[in-house]
Amino acid sequence: MVDNIKWHLGEIDKAAREELLGQQGMVLWFTGLSGSGKSTIAVEVEKKLYRRAKASYRLDGDNLRFGLNKDLGFTAEDREENIRRIGEVAALFADAGLITLASFISPYRAGREAARQAAGAENFKEIYVKASVEACAERDPKGLYEKAKKGEIENFTGISAPYEEPENPDLVVDTEKLSLEESVKLVLGLV
Ligand SMILES: Nc1ncnc2c1ncn2[C@@H]1O[C@H](COP(=O)(O)OP(=O)(O)OP(=O)(O)O)[C@@H](O)[C@H]1O
Ligand SMILES: [Mg+2]
């Protein structure tokens, strides 16, 4: 498959783009159960970065499923491919010099590890947005837990599909204990 293709190197590299932007291109990868707070935190972090004149870009689970990944569902295989593509896209954004905020349940360790490899470990921070299934089901911002419990959604993480907790995240944000503001502050500490 890769026999007849060859990487074509340009003359402007990541370091040059970073110098232009005055920042380090990186991926802040938010993982956690649905309703744990990934998107809510990422949106606030994006606002704070913008006000500090830092160039960032947010990639979010549902949003990418409208386009790039609209051919994928929620089986283990499709989730794996979903995260593989997003990991590659996030790596490109980081290579462009942007602070890339990726919020995806990303339930499998292997998928998150692949995303880290794609971006380069030195450019990648895994943030575990932690809240119990009970707390997430209580919040249920999209009404998904209600549906999952009635059996209306198959392969729902935490209910009928597994979530593999990060073993060595760069940061744990416990949203049952911390306010949104405190959570955002912790994340900004990584940048
Ligand atoms: N410290 C906190 N940080 C973020 N969200 C919090 C916090 N405390 C409570 N919440 C609430 O938790 C909910 C999180 O919803 P959000 O859509 O951000 O979850 P998500 O992890 O992006 O889920 P999904 O995987 O379905 O996209 C919101 O209703 C938010 O107000
Ligand atoms: Mg979300």
PDB file of N, CA and C in Angstrom, residues 49-117:
ATOM      1  N   LEU A  49      -7.462  30.983  26.093  1.00  0.00           N
ATOM      2  CA  LEU A  49      -6.293  31.028  25.210  1.00  0.00           C
ATOM      3  C   LEU A  49      -6.446  32.164  24.195  1.00  0.00           C
ATOM      4  N   TYR A  50      -7.639  32.290  23.657  1.00  0.00           N
ATOM      5  CA  TYR A  50      -7.914  33.341  22.674  1.00  0.00           C
ATOM      6  C   TYR A  50      -7.616  34.717  23.276  1.00  0.00           C
ATOM      7  N   ARG A  51      -8.075  34.897  24.515  1.00  0.00           N
ATOM      8  CA  ARG A  51      -7.858  36.200  25.181  1.00  0.00           C
ATOM      9  C   ARG A  51      -6.378  36.450  25.438  1.00  0.00           C
ATOM     10  N   ARG A  52      -5.606  35.359  25.541  1.00  0.00           N
ATOM     11  CA  ARG A  52      -4.160  35.526  25.716  1.00  0.00           C
ATOM     12  C   ARG A  52      -3.431  35.560  24.378  1.00  0.00           C
ATOM     13  N   ALA A  53      -4.199  35.702  23.298  1.00  0.00           N
ATOM     14  CA  ALA A  53      -3.653  35.769  21.933  1.00  0.00           C
ATOM     15  C   ALA A  53      -2.900  34.494  21.552  1.00  0.00           C
ATOM     16  N   LYS A  54      -3.381  33.351  22.051  1.00  0.00           N
ATOM     17  CA  LYS A  54      -2.811  32.057  21.665  1.00  0.00           C
ATOM     18  C   LYS A  54      -3.736  31.418  20.622  1.00  0.00           C
ATOM     19  N   ALA A  55      -3.128  30.867  19.577  1.00  0.00           N
ATOM     20  CA  ALA A  55      -3.914  30.265  18.505  1.00  0.00           C
ATOM     21  C   ALA A  55      -4.240  28.818  18.870  1.00  0.00           C
ATOM     22  N   SER A  56      -5.515  28.527  18.955  1.00  0.00           N
ATOM     23  CA  SER A  56      -5.904  27.159  19.306  1.00  0.00           C
ATOM     24  C   SER A  56      -7.006  26.695  18.360  1.00  0.00           C
ATOM     25  N   TYR A  57      -7.274  25.404  18.407  1.00  0.00           N
ATOM     26  CA  TYR A  57      -8.402  24.883  17.626  1.00  0.00           C
ATOM     27  C   TYR A  57      -8.995  23.699  18.365  1.00  0.00           C
ATOM     28  N   ARG A  58     -10.318  23.665  18.379  1.00  0.00           N
ATOM     29  CA  ARG A  58     -11.030  22.653  19.139  1.00  0.00           C
ATOM     30  C   ARG A  58     -11.601  21.581  18.206  1.00  0.00           C
ATOM     31  N   LEU A  59     -11.293  20.341  18.522  1.00  0.00           N
ATOM     32  CA  LEU A  59     -11.883  19.195  17.813  1.00  0.00           C
ATOM     33  C   LEU A  59     -12.805  18.506  18.807  1.00  0.00           C
ATOM     34  N   ASP A  60     -14.034  18.269  18.410  1.00  0.00           N
ATOM     35  CA  ASP A  60     -14.991  17.697  19.355  1.00  0.00           C
ATOM     36  C   ASP A  60     -15.749  16.533  18.730  1.00  0.00           C
ATOM     37  N   GLY A  61     -15.957  15.519  19.557  1.00  0.00           N
ATOM     38  CA  GLY A  61     -16.548  14.263  19.106  1.00  0.00           C
ATOM     39  C   GLY A  61     -17.733  14.386  18.172  1.00  0.00           C
ATOM     40  N   ASP A  62     -18.804  14.991  18.672  1.00  0.00           N
ATOM     41  CA  ASP A  62     -20.017  15.062  17.864  1.00  0.00           C
ATOM     42  C   ASP A  62     -19.758  15.835  16.577  1.00  0.00           C
ATOM     43  N   ASN A  63     -19.029  16.950  16.688  1.00  0.00           N
ATOM     44  CA  ASN A  63     -18.793  17.807  15.520  1.00  0.00           C
ATOM     45  C   ASN A  63     -18.130  17.042  14.375  1.00  0.00           C
ATOM     46  N   LEU A  64     -17.127  16.243  14.694  1.00  0.00           N
ATOM     47  CA  LEU A  64     -16.421  15.536  13.618  1.00  0.00           C
ATOM     48  C   LEU A  64     -17.259  14.412  13.021  1.00  0.00           C
ATOM     49  N   ARG A  65     -18.221  13.944  13.787  1.00  0.00           N
ATOM     50  CA  ARG A  65     -19.095  12.900  13.256  1.00  0.00           C
ATOM     51  C   ARG A  65     -20.102  13.446  12.238  1.00  0.00           C
ATOM     52  N   PHE A  66     -20.218  14.773  12.153  1.00  0.00           N
ATOM     53  CA  PHE A  66     -21.073  15.372  11.122  1.00  0.00           C
ATOM     54  C   PHE A  66     -20.388  15.345   9.754  1.00  0.00           C
ATOM     55  N   GLY A  67     -19.044  15.278   9.763  1.00  0.00           N
ATOM     56  CA  GLY A  67     -18.332  15.370   8.495  1.00  0.00           C
ATOM     57  C   GLY A  67     -17.328  14.260   8.289  1.00  0.00           C
ATOM     58  N   LEU A  68     -16.099  14.542   8.684  1.00  0.00           N
ATOM     59  CA  LEU A  68     -14.995  13.606   8.466  1.00  0.00           C
ATOM     60  C   LEU A  68     -15.361  12.159   8.814  1.00  0.00           C
ATOM     61  N   ASN A  69     -16.054  11.987   9.937  1.00  0.00           N
ATOM     62  CA  ASN A  69     -16.326  10.622  10.419  1.00  0.00           C
ATOM     63  C   ASN A  69     -17.791  10.222  10.332  1.00  0.00           C
ATOM     64  N   LYS A  70     -18.499  10.812   9.365  1.00  0.00           N
ATOM     65  CA  LYS A  70     -19.929  10.511   9.329  1.00  0.00           C
ATOM     66  C   LYS A  70     -20.240   9.093   8.854  1.00  0.00           C
ATOM     67  N   ASP A  71     -19.229   8.433   8.350  1.00  0.00           N
ATOM     68  CA  ASP A  71     -19.429   7.040   7.915  1.00  0.00           C
ATOM     69  C   ASP A  71     -19.231   6.061   9.084  1.00  0.00           C
ATOM     70  N   LEU A  72     -18.935   6.564  10.267  1.00  0.00           N
ATOM     71  CA  LEU A  72     -18.629   5.667  11.380  1.00  0.00           C
ATOM     72  C   LEU A  72     -19.719   5.643  12.444  1.00  0.00           C
ATOM     73  N   GLY A  73     -19.905   4.477  13.057  1.00  0.00           N
ATOM     74  CA  GLY A  73     -20.862   4.320  14.147  1.00  0.00           C
ATOM     75  C   GLY A  73     -20.140   4.160  15.477  1.00  0.00           C
ATOM     76  N   PHE A  74     -20.712   3.351  16.357  1.00  0.00           N
ATOM     77  CA  PHE A  74     -20.166   3.251  17.718  1.00  0.00           C
ATOM     78  C   PHE A  74     -19.752   1.832  18.123  1.00  0.00           C
ATOM     79  N   THR A  75     -19.584   0.957  17.122  1.00  0.00           N
ATOM     80  CA  THR A  75     -19.047  -0.361  17.458  1.00  0.00           C
ATOM     81  C   THR A  75     -17.583  -0.160  17.858  1.00  0.00           C
ATOM     82  N   ALA A  76     -17.001  -1.167  18.507  1.00  0.00           N
ATOM     83  CA  ALA A  76     -15.605  -1.043  18.948  1.00  0.00           C
ATOM     84  C   ALA A  76     -14.709  -0.713  17.757  1.00  0.00           C
ATOM     85  N   GLU A  77     -14.994  -1.369  16.629  1.00  0.00           N
ATOM     86  CA  GLU A  77     -14.186  -1.168  15.412  1.00  0.00           C
ATOM     87  C   GLU A  77     -14.293   0.271  14.879  1.00  0.00           C
ATOM     88  N   ASP A  78     -15.526   0.771  14.824  1.00  0.00           N
ATOM     89  CA  ASP A  78     -15.739   2.132  14.327  1.00  0.00           C
ATOM     90  C   ASP A  78     -15.171   3.176  15.288  1.00  0.00           C
ATOM     91  N   ARG A  79     -15.297   2.923  16.583  1.00  0.00           N
ATOM     92  CA  ARG A  79     -14.723   3.860  17.559  1.00  0.00           C
ATOM     93  C   ARG A  79     -13.213   3.921  17.396  1.00  0.00           C
ATOM     94  N   GLU A  80     -12.633   2.772  17.141  1.00  0.00           N
ATOM     95  CA  GLU A  80     -11.185   2.714  16.964  1.00  0.00           C
ATOM     96  C   GLU A  80     -10.773   3.562  15.746  1.00  0.00           C
ATOM     97  N   GLU A  81     -11.506   3.389  14.650  1.00  0.00           N
ATOM     98  CA  GLU A  81     -11.200   4.146  13.434  1.00  0.00           C
ATOM     99  C   GLU A  81     -11.476   5.637  13.644  1.00  0.00           C
ATOM    100  N   ASN A  82     -12.552   5.955  14.359  1.00  0.00           N
ATOM    101  CA  ASN A  82     -12.897   7.338  14.701  1.00  0.00           C
ATOM    102  C   ASN A  82     -11.714   8.006  15.395  1.00  0.00           C
ATOM    103  N   ILE A  83     -11.199   7.359  16.421  1.00  0.00           N
ATOM    104  CA  ILE A  83     -10.103   7.930  17.200  1.00  0.00           C
ATOM    105  C   ILE A  83      -8.800   7.940  16.394  1.00  0.00           C
ATOM    106  N   ARG A  84      -8.612   6.928  15.564  1.00  0.00           N
ATOM    107  CA  ARG A  84      -7.397   6.909  14.736  1.00  0.00           C
ATOM    108  C   ARG A  84      -7.353   8.151  13.834  1.00  0.00           C
ATOM    109  N   ARG A  85      -8.466   8.432  13.150  1.00  0.00           N
ATOM    110  CA  ARG A  85      -8.507   9.593  12.253  1.00  0.00           C
ATOM    111  C   ARG A  85      -8.316  10.883  13.030  1.00  0.00           C
ATOM    112  N   ILE A  86      -9.005  10.990  14.171  1.00  0.00           N
ATOM    113  CA  ILE A  86      -8.916  12.216  14.966  1.00  0.00           C
ATOM    114  C   ILE A  86      -7.504  12.410  15.495  1.00  0.00           C
ATOM    115  N   GLY A  87      -6.881  11.322  15.897  1.00  0.00           N
ATOM    116  CA  GLY A  87      -5.502  11.396  16.382  1.00  0.00           C
ATOM    117  C   GLY A  87      -4.587  11.955  15.301  1.00  0.00           C
ATOM    118  N   GLU A  88      -4.797  11.513  14.073  1.00  0.00           N
ATOM    119  CA  GLU A  88      -3.987  11.994  12.949  1.00  0.00           C
ATOM    120  C   GLU A  88      -4.272  13.470  12.664  1.00  0.00           C
ATOM    121  N   VAL A  89      -5.553  13.836  12.702  1.00  0.00           N
ATOM    122  CA  VAL A  89      -5.927  15.231  12.441  1.00  0.00           C
ATOM    123  C   VAL A  89      -5.369  16.137  13.545  1.00  0.00           C
ATOM    124  N   ALA A  90      -5.494  15.709  14.789  1.00  0.00           N
ATOM    125  CA  ALA A  90      -4.976  16.508  15.916  1.00  0.00           C
ATOM    126  C   ALA A  90      -3.469  16.699  15.758  1.00  0.00           C
ATOM    127  N   ALA A  91      -2.788  15.650  15.318  1.00  0.00           N
ATOM    128  CA  ALA A  91      -1.338  15.732  15.129  1.00  0.00           C
ATOM    129  C   ALA A  91      -1.000  16.763  14.051  1.00  0.00           C
ATOM    130  N   LEU A  92      -1.814  16.821  12.993  1.00  0.00           N
ATOM    131  CA  LEU A  92      -1.580  17.811  11.929  1.00  0.00           C
ATOM    132  C   LEU A  92      -1.762  19.238  12.460  1.00  0.00           C
ATOM    133  N   PHE A  93      -2.809  19.439  13.247  1.00  0.00           N
ATOM    134  CA  PHE A  93      -3.056  20.766  13.808  1.00  0.00           C
ATOM    135  C   PHE A  93      -1.909  21.184  14.724  1.00  0.00           C
ATOM    136  N   ALA A  94      -1.430  20.249  15.540  1.00  0.00           N
ATOM    137  CA  ALA A  94      -0.308  20.555  16.439  1.00  0.00           C
ATOM    138  C   ALA A  94       0.935  20.868  15.619  1.00  0.00           C
ATOM    139  N   ASP A  95       1.130  20.135  14.528  1.00  0.00           N
ATOM    140  CA  ASP A  95       2.274  20.361  13.649  1.00  0.00           C
ATOM    141  C   ASP A  95       2.167  21.743  13.002  1.00  0.00           C
ATOM    142  N   ALA A  96       0.922  22.199  12.812  1.00  0.00           N
ATOM    143  CA  ALA A  96       0.707  23.537  12.261  1.00  0.00           C
ATOM    144  C   ALA A  96       1.048  24.616  13.291  1.00  0.00           C
ATOM    145  N   GLY A  97       1.250  24.201  14.535  1.00  0.00           N
ATOM    146  CA  GLY A  97       1.642  25.135  15.589  1.00  0.00           C
ATOM    147  C   GLY A  97       0.510  25.516  16.529  1.00  0.00           C
ATOM    148  N   LEU A  98      -0.640  24.897  16.339  1.00  0.00           N
ATOM    149  CA  LEU A  98      -1.811  25.260  17.135  1.00  0.00           C
ATOM    150  C   LEU A  98      -1.915  24.465  18.430  1.00  0.00           C
ATOM    151  N   ILE A  99      -2.490  25.071  19.437  1.00  0.00           N
ATOM    152  CA  ILE A  99      -2.829  24.363  20.670  1.00  0.00           C
ATOM    153  C   ILE A  99      -4.171  23.684  20.383  1.00  0.00           C
ATOM    154  N   THR A 100      -4.128  22.403  20.224  1.00  0.00           N
ATOM    155  CA  THR A 100      -5.263  21.642  19.724  1.00  0.00           C
ATOM    156  C   THR A 100      -6.002  20.975  20.877  1.00  0.00           C
ATOM    157  N   LEU A 101      -7.279  21.312  21.017  1.00  0.00           N
ATOM    158  CA  LEU A 101      -8.072  20.781  22.119  1.00  0.00           C
ATOM    159  C   LEU A 101      -8.958  19.670  21.564  1.00  0.00           C
ATOM    160  N   ALA A 102      -8.690  18.444  21.946  1.00  0.00           N
ATOM    161  CA  ALA A 102      -9.436  17.301  21.414  1.00  0.00           C
ATOM    162  C   ALA A 102     -10.287  16.698  22.525  1.00  0.00           C
ATOM    163  N   SER A 103     -11.625  16.787  22.380  1.00  0.00           N
ATOM    164  CA  SER A 103     -12.487  16.198  23.413  1.00  0.00           C
ATOM    165  C   SER A 103     -13.292  15.041  22.849  1.00  0.00           C
ATOM    166  N   PHE A 104     -12.865  13.868  23.223  1.00  0.00           N
ATOM    167  CA  PHE A 104     -13.493  12.638  22.744  1.00  0.00           C
ATOM    168  C   PHE A 104     -13.522  11.641  23.895  1.00  0.00           C
ATOM    169  N   ILE A 105     -14.592  10.889  24.010  1.00  0.00           N
ATOM    170  CA  ILE A 105     -14.652   9.884  25.079  1.00  0.00           C
ATOM    171  C   ILE A 105     -13.384   9.038  24.999  1.00  0.00           C
ATOM    172  N   SER A 106     -13.014   8.660  23.786  1.00  0.00           N
ATOM    173  CA  SER A 106     -11.830   7.822  23.525  1.00  0.00           C
ATOM    174  C   SER A 106     -11.630   6.777  24.616  1.00  0.00           C
ATOM    175  N   PRO A 107     -12.521   5.774  24.632  1.00  0.00           N
ATOM    176  CA  PRO A 107     -12.574   4.828  25.758  1.00  0.00           C
ATOM    177  C   PRO A 107     -11.437   3.811  25.816  1.00  0.00           C
ATOM    178  N   TYR A 108     -10.719   3.642  24.702  1.00  0.00           N
ATOM    179  CA  TYR A 108      -9.687   2.604  24.700  1.00  0.00           C
ATOM    180  C   TYR A 108      -8.285   3.183  24.838  1.00  0.00           C
ATOM    181  N   ARG A 109      -7.509   2.572  25.726  1.00  0.00           N
ATOM    182  CA  ARG A 109      -6.125   3.017  25.958  1.00  0.00           C
ATOM    183  C   ARG A 109      -5.311   2.987  24.677  1.00  0.00           C
ATOM    184  N   ALA A 110      -5.509   1.956  23.891  1.00  0.00           N
ATOM    185  CA  ALA A 110      -4.700   1.789  22.681  1.00  0.00           C
ATOM    186  C   ALA A 110      -4.922   2.964  21.718  1.00  0.00           C
ATOM    187  N   GLY A 111      -6.161   3.410  21.604  1.00  0.00           N
ATOM    188  CA  GLY A 111      -6.479   4.526  20.718  1.00  0.00           C
ATOM    189  C   GLY A 111      -5.823   5.809  21.190  1.00  0.00           C
ATOM    190  N   ARG A 112      -5.863   6.031  22.503  1.00  0.00           N
ATOM    191  CA  ARG A 112      -5.243   7.253  23.052  1.00  0.00           C
ATOM    192  C   ARG A 112      -3.730   7.192  22.892  1.00  0.00           C
ATOM    193  N   GLU A 113      -3.191   6.011  23.061  1.00  0.00           N
ATOM    194  CA  GLU A 113      -1.743   5.835  22.907  1.00  0.00           C
ATOM    195  C   GLU A 113      -1.335   6.111  21.455  1.00  0.00           C
ATOM    196  N   ALA A 114      -2.162   5.649  20.519  1.00  0.00           N
ATOM    197  CA  ALA A 114      -1.878   5.892  19.100  1.00  0.00           C
ATOM    198  C   ALA A 114      -1.926   7.387  18.799  1.00  0.00           C
ATOM    199  N   ALA A 115      -2.861   8.096  19.429  1.00  0.00           N
ATOM    200  CA  ALA A 115      -2.960   9.549  19.231  1.00  0.00           C
ATOM    201  C   ALA A 115      -1.704  10.225  19.769  1.00  0.00           C
ATOM    202  N   ARG A 116      -1.196   9.742  20.899  1.00  0.00           N
ATOM    203  CA  ARG A 116       0.037  10.287  21.476  1.00  0.00           C
ATOM    204  C   ARG A 116       1.218  10.063  20.519  1.00  0.00           C
ATOM    205  N   GLN A 117       1.270   8.872  19.968  1.00  0.00           N
ATOM    206  CA  GLN A 117       2.359   8.557  19.025  1.00  0.00           C
ATOM    207  C   GLN A 117       2.279   9.436  17.778  1.00  0.00           C
TER     208      GLN A 117
END
